[in-house]
mmCIF file of C-alpha atoms in Angstrom:
data_model
loop_
_atom_site.group_PDB
_atom_site.id
_atom_site.type_symbol
_atom_site.label_atom_id
_atom_site.label_comp_id
_atom_site.label_asym_id
_atom_site.label_seq_id
_atom_site.Cartn_x
_atom_site.Cartn_y
_atom_site.Cartn_z
ATOM 1 C CA MET Q 22 -6.687 30.533 0.369
ATOM 2 C CA SER Q 23 -5.033 33.652 -0.962
ATOM 3 C CA ALA Q 24 -2.693 33.062 2.230
ATOM 4 C CA ILE Q 25 -0.088 31.395 0.140
ATOM 5 C CA PRO Q 26 0.970 32.199 -3.571
ATOM 6 C CA ASP Q 27 0.906 29.867 -6.395
ATOM 7 C CA GLU Q 28 4.468 29.316 -6.260
ATOM 8 C CA ILE Q 29 4.412 27.906 -2.824
ATOM 9 C CA TRP Q 30 1.440 25.780 -3.473
ATOM 10 C CA MET Q 31 3.278 24.436 -6.440
ATOM 11 C CA GLN Q 32 6.451 23.734 -4.311
ATOM 12 C CA ILE Q 33 4.311 21.912 -1.733
ATOM 13 C CA MET Q 34 2.732 19.521 -4.529
ATOM 14 C CA ASP Q 35 6.067 18.977 -6.091
ATOM 15 C CA ILE Q 36 7.847 18.358 -2.795
ATOM 16 C CA GLY Q 37 4.927 16.103 -1.672
ATOM 17 C CA VAL Q 38 5.275 13.787 -4.949
ATOM 18 C CA GLN Q 39 8.947 13.724 -4.819
ATOM 19 C CA ARG Q 40 8.874 12.498 -1.522
ATOM 20 C CA ASN Q 41 6.216 9.847 -2.012
ATOM 21 C CA ILE Q 42 3.703 11.687 0.415
ATOM 22 C CA LEU Q 43 1.259 12.459 -2.326
ATOM 23 C CA ASN Q 44 -0.051 10.418 -5.053
ATOM 24 C CA TYR Q 45 -2.352 10.657 -7.845
ATOM 25 C CA ARG Q 46 -5.383 10.387 -5.729
ATOM 26 C CA ASP Q 47 -4.225 13.309 -3.719
ATOM 27 C CA LEU Q 48 -3.826 15.408 -6.688
ATOM 28 C CA SER Q 49 -7.030 14.737 -7.897
ATOM 29 C CA SER Q 50 -8.755 15.421 -4.541
ATOM 30 C CA LEU Q 51 -7.108 18.891 -4.640
ATOM 31 C CA ALA Q 52 -8.110 19.158 -8.213
ATOM 32 C CA ILE Q 53 -11.813 19.117 -7.195
ATOM 33 C CA SER Q 54 -11.317 21.392 -4.351
ATOM 34 C CA SER Q 55 -11.298 24.664 -6.169
ATOM 35 C CA ARG Q 56 -10.555 26.150 -9.490
ATOM 36 C CA ARG Q 57 -7.044 27.494 -8.390
ATOM 37 C CA LEU Q 58 -5.948 24.209 -7.023
ATOM 38 C CA CYS Q 59 -7.432 22.466 -10.158
ATOM 39 C CA ARG Q 60 -5.312 24.586 -12.352
ATOM 40 C CA LEU Q 61 -2.031 24.234 -9.929
ATOM 41 C CA SER Q 62 -2.615 20.411 -9.502
ATOM 42 C CA ASN Q 63 -3.087 19.792 -13.246
ATOM 43 C CA HIS Q 64 0.526 20.724 -14.104
ATOM 44 C CA SER Q 65 2.325 18.476 -16.200
ATOM 45 C CA PHE Q 66 5.376 18.316 -14.352
ATOM 46 C CA LEU Q 67 3.748 16.921 -11.379
ATOM 47 C CA TRP Q 68 2.242 14.127 -13.364
ATOM 48 C CA GLU Q 69 5.355 13.276 -15.488
ATOM 49 C CA LEU Q 70 7.127 12.868 -11.831
ATOM 50 C CA LEU Q 71 4.158 10.627 -10.821
ATOM 51 C CA TRP Q 72 4.597 8.729 -13.905
ATOM 52 C CA THR Q 73 8.250 8.087 -13.325
ATOM 53 C CA LYS Q 74 7.295 6.650 -9.985
ATOM 54 C CA ASP Q 75 4.348 4.623 -10.715
ATOM 55 C CA PHE Q 76 5.260 3.376 -14.004
ATOM 56 C CA PRO Q 77 9.161 3.355 -13.755
ATOM 57 C CA SER Q 78 9.648 0.581 -16.309
ATOM 58 C CA ASP Q 79 7.614 2.508 -19.147
ATOM 59 C CA SER Q 80 8.539 5.706 -20.873
ATOM 60 C CA ILE Q 81 6.068 8.273 -21.484
ATOM 61 C CA PRO Q 82 4.589 7.665 -24.778
ATOM 62 C CA GLU Q 83 5.103 10.052 -27.830
ATOM 63 C CA SER Q 84 1.980 11.882 -28.032
ATOM 64 C CA LEU Q 85 0.560 15.109 -29.519
ATOM 65 C CA THR Q 86 -0.842 16.235 -26.341
ATOM 66 C CA LYS Q 87 1.336 17.682 -23.714
ATOM 67 C CA ASP Q 88 -1.405 17.021 -21.160
ATOM 68 C CA LEU Q 89 0.652 14.379 -18.797
ATOM 69 C CA LYS Q 90 -2.494 14.163 -16.538
ATOM 70 C CA SER Q 91 -4.577 12.518 -19.296
ATOM 71 C CA LEU Q 92 -1.780 10.343 -20.448
ATOM 72 C CA TYR Q 93 -1.081 9.177 -16.818
ATOM 73 C CA LYS Q 94 -4.842 8.357 -16.412
ATOM 74 C CA GLN Q 95 -4.822 6.249 -19.545
ATOM 75 C CA LYS Q 96 -1.637 4.415 -18.627
ATOM 76 C CA PHE Q 97 -3.583 3.812 -14.940
ATOM 77 C CA GLU Q 98 -6.521 2.710 -16.614
ATOM 78 C CA ARG Q 99 -4.705 0.150 -18.750
ATOM 79 C CA VAL Q 100 -2.654 -1.105 -15.858
ATOM 80 C CA LYS Q 101 -5.835 -1.532 -13.721
ATOM 81 C CA SER Q 102 -7.843 -3.625 -16.232
ATOM 82 C CA THR Q 103 -4.890 -5.657 -16.726
ATOM 83 C CA LYS Q 104 -4.598 -6.392 -13.160
ATOM 84 C CA ILE Q 105 -8.510 -7.205 -12.961
ATOM 85 C CA ALA Q 106 -8.063 -9.596 -15.926
ATOM 86 C CA ALA Q 107 -5.048 -11.445 -14.280
ATOM 87 C CA HIS Q 108 -7.266 -11.591 -11.179
ATOM 88 C CA LYS Q 109 -10.081 -13.062 -12.600
ATOM 89 C CA ARG Q 110 -7.935 -15.792 -14.350
ATOM 90 C CA SER Q 111 -6.242 -16.652 -10.885
ATOM 91 C CA VAL Q 112 -9.879 -16.956 -9.319
ATOM 92 C CA LEU Q 113 -10.840 -19.355 -12.396
ATOM 93 C CA ARG Q 114 -7.525 -21.241 -11.814
ATOM 94 C CA VAL Q 115 -8.282 -21.905 -8.067
ATOM 95 C CA GLN Q 116 -11.855 -22.675 -8.801
ATOM 96 C CA SER Q 117 -10.925 -25.445 -11.217
ATOM 97 C CA GLN Q 118 -8.256 -26.808 -8.976
ATOM 98 C CA ALA Q 119 -11.225 -26.951 -6.299
ATOM 99 C CA LEU Q 120 -13.552 -28.917 -8.870
ATOM 100 C CA VAL Q 121 -10.830 -31.154 -9.682
ATOM 101 C CA LEU Q 122 -9.870 -31.965 -6.168
ATOM 102 C CA GLU Q 123 -13.663 -32.614 -5.431
ATOM 103 C CA ARG Q 124 -14.064 -35.115 -8.369
ATOM 104 C CA GLU Q 125 -10.766 -36.902 -7.303
ATOM 105 C CA CYS Q 126 -12.248 -37.372 -3.620
ATOM 106 C CA LYS Q 127 -15.564 -38.535 -4.923
ATOM 107 C CA ASP Q 128 -13.673 -41.356 -7.060
ATOM 108 C CA LEU Q 129 -11.516 -42.231 -3.935
ATOM 109 C CA GLY Q 130 -14.693 -42.541 -2.003
ATOM 110 C CA THR Q 131 -16.349 -44.893 -4.476
ATOM 111 C CA LEU Q 132 -13.111 -46.924 -4.573
ATOM 112 C CA LEU Q 133 -13.003 -47.189 -0.496
ATOM 113 C CA ASN Q 134 -16.605 -48.111 -0.420
ATOM 114 C CA GLY Q 135 -16.031 -50.773 -3.015
ATOM 115 C CA GLU Q 136 -13.083 -52.272 -0.828
ATOM 116 C CA ARG Q 137 -15.031 -52.067 2.263
ATOM 117 C CA ARG Q 138 -17.810 -54.422 0.795
ATOM 118 C CA ARG Q 139 -15.221 -56.593 -0.575
ATOM 119 C CA LEU Q 140 -13.680 -56.847 2.905
ATOM 120 C CA ASN Q 141 -17.162 -57.610 4.642
ATOM 121 C CA SER Q 142 -17.913 -60.342 2.134
ATOM 122 C CA THR Q 143 -14.415 -61.770 2.580
ATOM 123 C CA LEU Q 144 -14.816 -61.562 6.358
ATOM 124 C CA SER Q 145 -18.140 -63.426 6.362
ATOM 125 C CA GLU Q 146 -16.777 -66.175 3.882
ATOM 126 C CA LEU Q 147 -13.923 -66.738 6.355
ATOM 127 C CA LYS Q 148 -16.354 -66.827 9.147
ATOM 128 C CA ASN Q 149 -18.336 -69.472 7.339
ATOM 129 C CA ILE Q 150 -15.249 -71.770 6.600
ATOM 130 C CA GLU Q 151 -14.228 -71.683 10.108
ATOM 131 C CA ARG Q 152 -17.493 -72.554 11.226
ATOM 132 C CA ALA Q 153 -17.408 -75.480 8.976
ATOM 133 C CA ARG Q 154 -13.892 -76.281 10.082
ATOM 134 C CA GLN Q 155 -15.136 -76.070 13.715
ATOM 135 C CA SER Q 156 -18.138 -78.517 12.854
ATOM 136 C CA SER Q 157 -15.757 -81.026 11.117
ATOM 137 C CA VAL Q 158 -13.834 -81.100 14.386
ATOM 138 C CA ALA Q 159 -16.723 -81.370 16.563
ATOM 139 C CA LEU Q 160 -17.798 -84.178 14.330
ATOM 140 C CA LYS Q 161 -14.539 -86.115 15.394
ATOM 141 C CA ILE Q 162 -15.516 -85.787 19.029
ATOM 142 C CA TRP Q 163 -19.216 -86.318 18.918
ATOM 143 C CA GLN Q 164 -20.642 -88.929 16.847
ATOM 144 C CA PRO Q 165 -24.383 -88.817 17.324
ATOM 145 C CA GLU Q 166 -25.869 -89.898 13.945
ATOM 146 C CA ILE Q 167 -28.148 -87.324 13.239
ATOM 147 C CA ILE Q 168 -25.850 -84.318 14.119
ATOM 148 C CA HIS Q 169 -23.151 -86.119 12.107
ATOM 149 C CA THR Q 170 -25.105 -86.039 9.093
ATOM 150 C CA ARG Q 171 -26.061 -82.627 9.453
ATOM 151 C CA GLN Q 172 -22.482 -81.498 10.003
ATOM 152 C CA GLN Q 173 -21.520 -83.683 6.998
ATOM 153 C CA ASP Q 174 -23.662 -81.574 4.681
ATOM 154 C CA VAL Q 175 -22.120 -78.392 5.789
ATOM 155 C CA VAL Q 176 -18.557 -79.457 5.556
ATOM 156 C CA GLU Q 177 -19.619 -80.650 1.912
ATOM 157 C CA GLN Q 178 -20.854 -77.425 0.793
ATOM 158 C CA THR Q 179 -17.269 -75.866 0.904
ATOM 159 C CA PRO Q 180 -15.809 -77.053 -2.578
ATOM 160 C CA VAL Q 181 -12.314 -76.240 -2.248
ATOM 161 C CA ARG Q 182 -9.617 -77.464 0.124
ATOM 162 C CA THR Q 183 -10.699 -75.598 3.513
ATOM 163 C CA ASP Q 184 -6.844 -74.728 4.708
ATOM 164 C CA SER Q 185 -5.844 -73.148 1.465
ATOM 165 C CA ARG Q 186 -9.060 -71.282 0.870
ATOM 166 C CA ILE Q 187 -8.718 -69.867 4.706
ATOM 167 C CA HIS Q 188 -5.015 -68.843 3.791
ATOM 168 C CA SER Q 189 -6.041 -66.991 0.420
ATOM 169 C CA LEU Q 190 -9.078 -65.570 2.254
ATOM 170 C CA LYS Q 191 -6.675 -64.104 4.878
ATOM 171 C CA MET Q 192 -4.512 -62.857 2.380
ATOM 172 C CA GLU Q 193 -7.399 -61.020 0.501
ATOM 173 C CA ILE Q 194 -8.314 -59.735 3.805
ATOM 174 C CA ALA Q 195 -4.738 -58.344 4.431
ATOM 175 C CA VAL Q 196 -4.762 -56.547 0.905
ATOM 176 C CA CYS Q 197 -8.348 -55.266 1.500
ATOM 177 C CA LYS Q 198 -7.366 -53.577 4.671
ATOM 178 C CA GLU Q 199 -4.206 -52.218 3.145
ATOM 179 C CA ARG Q 200 -5.914 -50.486 0.297
ATOM 180 C CA ILE Q 201 -8.630 -49.291 2.607
ATOM 181 C CA GLU Q 202 -5.909 -47.498 4.678
ATOM 182 C CA ARG Q 203 -4.415 -46.234 1.433
ATOM 183 C CA PHE Q 204 -7.532 -44.780 0.155
ATOM 184 C CA SER Q 205 -8.382 -43.367 3.465
ATOM 185 C CA ARG Q 206 -5.096 -41.412 3.771
ATOM 186 C CA SER Q 207 -5.340 -40.082 0.095
ATOM 187 C CA ILE Q 208 -9.005 -38.920 0.963
ATOM 188 C CA CYS Q 209 -7.512 -37.208 3.880
ATOM 189 C CA GLU Q 210 -4.782 -35.578 2.047
ATOM 190 C CA LYS Q 211 -7.242 -34.439 -0.706
ATOM 191 C CA ASN Q 212 -9.522 -32.908 1.896
ATOM 192 C CA SER Q 213 -6.731 -30.849 3.522
ATOM 193 C CA LEU Q 214 -5.647 -29.788 0.048
ATOM 194 C CA MET Q 215 -9.087 -28.951 -0.539
ATOM 195 C CA GLU Q 216 -9.406 -26.748 2.554
ATOM 196 C CA ARG Q 217 -6.353 -24.722 1.554
ATOM 197 C CA VAL Q 218 -7.763 -24.407 -1.957
ATOM 198 C CA LYS Q 219 -11.072 -23.182 -0.723
ATOM 199 C CA SER Q 220 -9.497 -20.587 1.799
ATOM 200 C CA LYS Q 221 -7.269 -19.502 -1.008
ATOM 201 C CA LEU Q 222 -10.090 -18.912 -3.174
ATOM 202 C CA GLU Q 223 -12.024 -17.100 -0.327
ATOM 203 C CA SER Q 224 -9.319 -14.751 0.173
ATOM 204 C CA LEU Q 225 -8.935 -13.875 -3.535
ATOM 205 C CA GLN Q 226 -12.768 -13.364 -3.894
ATOM 206 C CA TYR Q 227 -13.163 -11.152 -0.609
ATOM 207 C CA LYS Q 228 -10.281 -8.738 -1.230
ATOM 208 C CA PRO Q 229 -10.299 -8.587 -5.075
ATOM 209 C CA LEU Q 230 -7.456 -6.134 -5.659
ATOM 210 C CA PRO Q 231 -4.945 -4.264 -3.532
ATOM 211 C CA GLU Q 232 -5.694 -0.744 -2.591
ATOM 212 C CA SER Q 233 -4.122 1.019 -5.275
ATOM 213 C CA CYS Q 234 -3.281 -0.618 -8.444
ATOM 214 C CA ILE Q 235 0.155 0.877 -8.174
ATOM 215 C CA SER Q 236 2.784 -1.120 -6.262
ATOM 216 C CA ARG Q 237 5.512 1.303 -5.535
ATOM 217 C CA PHE Q 238 8.622 -0.222 -4.581
ATOM 218 C CA GLN Q 239 9.772 1.783 -1.471
ATOM 219 C CA GLY Q 240 13.545 1.178 -2.072
ATOM 220 C CA SER Q 241 15.762 4.343 -1.701
ATOM 221 C CA PRO Q 242 13.768 7.309 -3.076
ATOM 222 C CA LYS Q 243 15.264 8.642 -6.101
ATOM 223 C CA LYS Q 244 16.913 11.964 -5.501
ATOM 224 C CA ALA Q 245 15.128 14.198 -7.841
ATOM 225 C CA LYS Q 246 16.497 17.807 -7.767
ATOM 226 C CA ILE Q 247 14.113 20.483 -6.801
ATOM 227 C CA THR Q 248 14.193 22.594 -9.972
ATOM 228 C CA ASP Q 249 12.431 25.748 -9.295
ATOM 229 C CA LYS Q 250 12.507 26.252 -13.138
ATOM 230 C CA ARG Q 251 9.755 23.837 -13.699
ATOM 231 C CA ILE Q 252 7.706 25.861 -11.079
ATOM 232 C CA GLU Q 253 8.705 29.158 -12.587
ATOM 233 C CA ASN Q 254 7.673 27.753 -16.162
ATOM 234 C CA ALA Q 255 4.414 26.629 -14.961
ATOM 235 C CA ILE Q 256 3.490 29.794 -13.426
ATOM 236 C CA LYS Q 257 4.450 31.543 -16.380
ATOM 237 C CA SER Q 258 2.313 29.384 -18.698
ATOM 238 C CA ASP Q 259 -0.426 30.077 -16.259
ATOM 239 C CA PHE Q 260 -0.095 33.663 -16.478
ATOM 240 C CA ARG Q 261 -0.107 33.648 -20.077
ATOM 241 C CA SER Q 262 -3.173 31.434 -20.273
ATOM 242 C CA LEU Q 263 -4.850 33.769 -17.948
ATOM 243 C CA GLY Q 264 -4.166 36.774 -20.290
ATOM 244 C CA ASN Q 265 -2.224 38.601 -17.818
ATOM 245 C CA MET P 23 31.630 48.431 -0.694
ATOM 246 C CA ALA P 24 31.339 47.255 2.785
ATOM 247 C CA GLU P 25 33.448 44.619 3.947
ATOM 248 C CA LEU P 26 32.252 41.131 4.815
ATOM 249 C CA PRO P 27 32.680 40.912 8.497
ATOM 250 C CA ASN P 28 35.723 38.623 9.250
ATOM 251 C CA THR P 29 35.718 35.595 11.689
ATOM 252 C CA THR P 30 36.043 37.518 14.959
ATOM 253 C CA MET P 31 33.615 40.294 13.928
ATOM 254 C CA ALA P 32 31.357 37.201 12.927
ATOM 255 C CA ASN P 33 31.463 35.817 16.334
ATOM 256 C CA GLU P 34 30.562 39.263 17.869
ATOM 257 C CA CYS P 35 28.359 40.598 15.322
ATOM 258 C CA LYS P 36 24.642 40.777 16.402
ATOM 259 C CA VAL P 37 22.022 41.242 14.135
ATOM 260 C CA LYS P 38 18.860 42.897 14.655
ATOM 261 C CA LEU P 39 15.673 41.951 12.826
ATOM 262 C CA LYS P 40 12.522 44.183 13.121
ATOM 263 C CA SER P 41 9.048 42.480 12.836
ATOM 264 C CA LYS P 42 5.905 43.880 11.066
ATOM 265 C CA ASP P 43 4.436 44.982 14.453
ATOM 266 C CA ASP P 44 7.984 46.698 15.066
ATOM 267 C CA LYS P 45 9.185 44.555 17.755
ATOM 268 C CA ILE P 46 13.109 43.971 17.603
ATOM 269 C CA PHE P 47 14.859 40.691 17.608
ATOM 270 C CA GLU P 48 18.290 40.366 18.225
ATOM 271 C CA VAL P 49 20.176 37.143 16.956
ATOM 272 C CA GLU P 50 23.652 35.628 16.341
ATOM 273 C CA TYR P 51 25.502 36.034 12.996
ATOM 274 C CA ALA P 52 25.610 32.502 12.457
ATOM 275 C CA VAL P 53 21.866 32.244 13.050
ATOM 276 C CA ALA P 54 21.035 34.992 10.455
ATOM 277 C CA MET P 55 23.336 33.213 8.070
ATOM 278 C CA GLN P 56 20.808 30.569 7.840
ATOM 279 C CA SER P 57 18.759 32.865 5.669
ATOM 280 C CA GLN P 58 20.205 33.346 2.167
ATOM 281 C CA THR P 59 18.142 36.687 2.210
ATOM 282 C CA LEU P 60 19.709 37.923 5.260
ATOM 283 C CA LYS P 61 23.307 36.799 3.991
ATOM 284 C CA ASN P 62 22.801 38.725 0.938
ATOM 285 C CA ALA P 63 21.624 41.891 2.665
ATOM 286 C CA LEU P 64 24.380 41.616 5.339
ATOM 287 C CA ALA P 65 27.085 41.494 2.693
ATOM 288 C CA HIS P 66 26.056 45.006 1.373
ATOM 289 C CA THR P 67 25.596 46.476 4.910
ATOM 290 C CA GLY P 68 28.004 44.573 6.840
ATOM 291 C CA CYS P 69 27.495 44.270 10.546
ATOM 292 C CA THR P 70 25.229 47.138 11.429
ATOM 293 C CA ASP P 71 23.364 48.296 14.364
ATOM 294 C CA THR P 72 20.217 49.217 12.293
ATOM 295 C CA ALA P 73 17.680 46.658 12.520
ATOM 296 C CA LEU P 74 16.660 45.089 9.408
ATOM 297 C CA PRO P 75 12.974 45.521 8.732
ATOM 298 C CA LEU P 76 10.954 42.415 7.747
ATOM 299 C CA HIS P 77 7.681 44.053 6.669
ATOM 300 C CA ASP P 78 5.495 41.117 6.153
ATOM 301 C CA ILE P 79 6.510 39.022 9.042
ATOM 302 C CA SER P 80 4.549 39.051 12.497
ATOM 303 C CA SER P 81 6.737 38.915 15.600
ATOM 304 C CA GLN P 82 5.109 35.592 16.508
ATOM 305 C CA ILE P 83 6.116 33.957 13.176
ATOM 306 C CA LEU P 84 9.643 35.653 13.284
ATOM 307 C CA ALA P 85 10.193 34.185 16.662
ATOM 308 C CA LYS P 86 9.261 30.537 15.384
ATOM 309 C CA VAL P 87 11.751 31.063 12.513
ATOM 310 C CA ILE P 88 14.340 32.292 14.841
ATOM 311 C CA GLU P 89 13.685 29.322 16.900
ATOM 312 C CA TYR P 90 14.156 26.938 14.157
ATOM 313 C CA CYS P 91 17.482 28.644 12.959
ATOM 314 C CA GLU P 92 18.853 28.886 16.546
ATOM 315 C CA TYR P 93 18.329 25.104 17.097
ATOM 316 C CA HIS P 94 19.777 24.211 13.701
ATOM 317 C CA VAL P 95 23.045 26.180 14.163
ATOM 318 C CA ASN P 96 23.755 24.739 17.330
ATOM 319 C CA ALA P 97 22.693 21.287 16.208
ATOM 320 C CA ALA P 98 24.981 21.351 13.092
ATOM 321 C CA ASN P 99 27.829 19.138 14.458
ATOM 322 C CA THR P 100 26.467 17.987 17.895
ATOM 323 C CA ILE P 101 22.953 16.546 17.748
ATOM 324 C CA SER P 102 22.407 13.475 15.585
ATOM 325 C CA GLU P 103 20.243 13.586 12.325
ATOM 326 C CA LYS P 104 17.727 11.472 13.986
ATOM 327 C CA ASP P 105 17.149 13.778 17.003
ATOM 328 C CA VAL P 106 17.120 16.896 14.625
ATOM 329 C CA LYS P 107 14.265 15.261 12.734
ATOM 330 C CA THR P 108 12.466 14.558 15.817
ATOM 331 C CA TRP P 109 12.870 18.112 17.125
ATOM 332 C CA ASP P 110 11.698 19.556 13.544
ATOM 333 C CA GLU P 111 8.559 17.265 13.799
ATOM 334 C CA GLU P 112 7.666 18.465 17.470
ATOM 335 C CA LEU P 113 7.968 22.015 16.401
ATOM 336 C CA VAL P 114 5.316 21.726 13.597
ATOM 337 C CA LYS P 115 3.222 18.933 15.186
ATOM 338 C CA HIS P 116 0.391 21.099 16.745
ATOM 339 C CA MET P 117 0.654 23.955 14.412
ATOM 340 C CA ASP P 118 -2.473 25.175 12.927
ATOM 341 C CA GLN P 119 -2.920 25.546 9.391
ATOM 342 C CA ASP P 120 -2.846 29.371 9.569
ATOM 343 C CA THR P 121 0.653 29.344 11.347
ATOM 344 C CA LEU P 122 1.982 26.998 8.744
ATOM 345 C CA PHE P 123 1.010 28.941 5.974
ATOM 346 C CA ARG P 124 2.689 32.186 7.387
ATOM 347 C CA LEU P 125 5.644 30.271 8.411
ATOM 348 C CA ILE P 126 5.930 28.920 5.137
ATOM 349 C CA VAL P 127 5.639 32.299 3.413
ATOM 350 C CA ALA P 128 8.255 33.729 5.695
ATOM 351 C CA ALA P 129 10.854 30.935 5.174
ATOM 352 C CA LYS P 130 10.429 31.502 1.484
ATOM 353 C CA TYR P 131 11.070 35.097 1.790
ATOM 354 C CA LEU P 132 13.939 34.776 3.712
ATOM 355 C CA GLU P 133 15.256 31.710 1.833
ATOM 356 C CA ILE P 134 15.803 29.205 4.679
ATOM 357 C CA HIS P 135 15.827 26.183 2.204
ATOM 358 C CA ASN P 136 15.794 23.625 5.241
ATOM 359 C CA LEU P 137 12.720 25.260 6.747
ATOM 360 C CA VAL P 138 10.837 25.890 3.640
ATOM 361 C CA ASP P 139 11.541 22.067 2.874
ATOM 362 C CA LEU P 140 10.302 21.147 6.180
ATOM 363 C CA MET P 141 7.026 23.133 5.717
ATOM 364 C CA CYS P 142 6.303 21.659 2.506
ATOM 365 C CA LYS P 143 6.558 18.022 3.791
ATOM 366 C CA THR P 144 4.362 18.904 6.692
ATOM 367 C CA ILE P 145 1.660 20.665 4.540
ATOM 368 C CA ALA P 146 1.935 17.673 2.240
ATOM 369 C CA ASP P 147 1.361 15.351 5.064
ATOM 370 C CA ARG P 148 -1.692 17.196 6.058
ATOM 371 C CA ILE P 149 -3.272 16.819 2.412
ATOM 372 C CA LYS P 150 -2.417 13.166 2.072
ATOM 373 C CA ASP P 151 -5.433 10.790 1.883
ATOM 374 C CA LYS P 152 -7.944 13.458 2.675
ATOM 375 C CA SER P 153 -11.184 13.904 1.079
ATOM 376 C CA VAL P 154 -12.072 17.001 -1.069
ATOM 377 C CA GLU P 155 -14.459 18.378 1.883
ATOM 378 C CA GLU P 156 -11.700 17.727 4.174
ATOM 379 C CA LEU P 157 -8.994 19.461 2.081
ATOM 380 C CA ARG P 158 -11.745 22.506 1.864
ATOM 381 C CA GLU P 159 -12.129 22.690 5.514
ATOM 382 C CA ILE P 160 -8.342 22.169 6.637
ATOM 383 C CA PHE P 161 -6.951 24.676 4.238
ATOM 384 C CA HIS P 162 -9.727 27.240 4.258
ATOM 385 C CA VAL P 163 -10.251 26.477 0.645
ATOM 386 C CA GLN P 164 -13.555 28.410 -1.007
ATOM 387 C CA ASN P 165 -15.108 26.100 -3.552
ATOM 388 C CA ASP P 166 -15.486 28.579 -6.563
ATOM 389 C CA PHE P 167 -16.967 25.930 -8.941
ATOM 390 C CA THR P 168 -20.292 26.119 -10.440
ATOM 391 C CA PRO P 169 -22.364 22.873 -9.365
ATOM 392 C CA GLU P 170 -22.048 21.900 -13.296
ATOM 393 C CA GLU P 171 -18.105 22.573 -13.273
ATOM 394 C CA GLU P 172 -17.662 20.671 -10.169
ATOM 395 C CA GLU P 173 -19.627 17.711 -11.418
ATOM 396 C CA GLN P 174 -17.513 17.670 -14.666
ATOM 397 C CA VAL P 175 -14.189 17.846 -12.526
ATOM 398 C CA ARG P 176 -15.397 14.980 -10.538
ATOM 399 C CA ARG P 177 -16.308 13.032 -13.532
ATOM 400 C CA GLU P 178 -13.004 13.585 -15.135
ATOM 401 C CA THR P 179 -11.152 12.301 -11.850
ATOM 402 C CA LYS P 180 -13.458 9.568 -11.308
ATOM 403 C CA TRP P 181 -10.785 7.283 -12.293
ATOM 404 C CA ALA P 182 -8.507 8.000 -9.646
ATOM 405 C CA HIS P 183 -11.249 7.683 -6.729
ATOM 406 C CA GLY P 184 -12.622 4.655 -8.287
ATOM 407 C CA GLU P 185 -11.385 2.022 -5.828
#
């Protein structure tokens, strides 16, 4: 560790941060390693540099403290809690989407069942009428007295003119079938939408936040000048504080 | 005041360097010029037959420095930037930490800016994403915190390691 002087450690960290190799986590790990690295990695100019990279649209606030590391930390934690809140809102939004879809599917299902029942009763009414009609045809061919009377009863039970009734029943059946198809299609669509919403919810909940709260845009890196002056000043202030 | 060697002399001038362990290395003038320190020294002495003593640089490290400078002098106009970068990476790829440290110190002393830059980047790459324990081991860092102090520092930096 005494292998390289402070000045060189500082230059390594400086270039590391400038070239987007080292981030806030790396500097913090260095800080825990030893007293010396703690002192070196805490230097304000490093954290100022990190700030300009990680929060480019926000200028460093006016503050009595010159401790850039703690200013950075405060900013970081604010950004993080904002992101967490936004994420929670997203999850809630998607969850309510899922609930709405569920309800809509249920309603459609009820309507679908209603149509099916109507279809069934219409079909059976149609069947009855056609049987009655066949019976009256049979009447014209066979005329045994007993059968004639029985069939007459059956025919007399149908109140409306047979032909027009049959026609309107057939219309009703067609409409029913069309509606059933429409409802089925809607239910299908809603189901696949539901699938998508459910999988989105899953992914949101499984991987809540990206690795780091900081999104660095890797455009062309800013060409920051390596000013040894900063390193020099940092080291000088170190010496002063060590009472050298 | 000694004259700066003119171009013809520059082409013929051979610079002698003596390592810590008294080994003599001879390099082309242009190669030596990669080092700001040597450049300044030679500006005073002119081309001389006396070896310039480099008290803090071992022959092993000096050899590596010369290897770097010679390659870069030759590569200047002939080899593509991409290939030079690849060569640089190969040079440092398997270097142990000790050598890296001694090399960066030498490069800094000799003021060979490209080499210092390369060394900084290489070491930074080795710091990246490492845990505290790994850092201590790789860089032979002595943990001189008391348990209480370490606990405090860890607490203060918890925000950075939270995720």
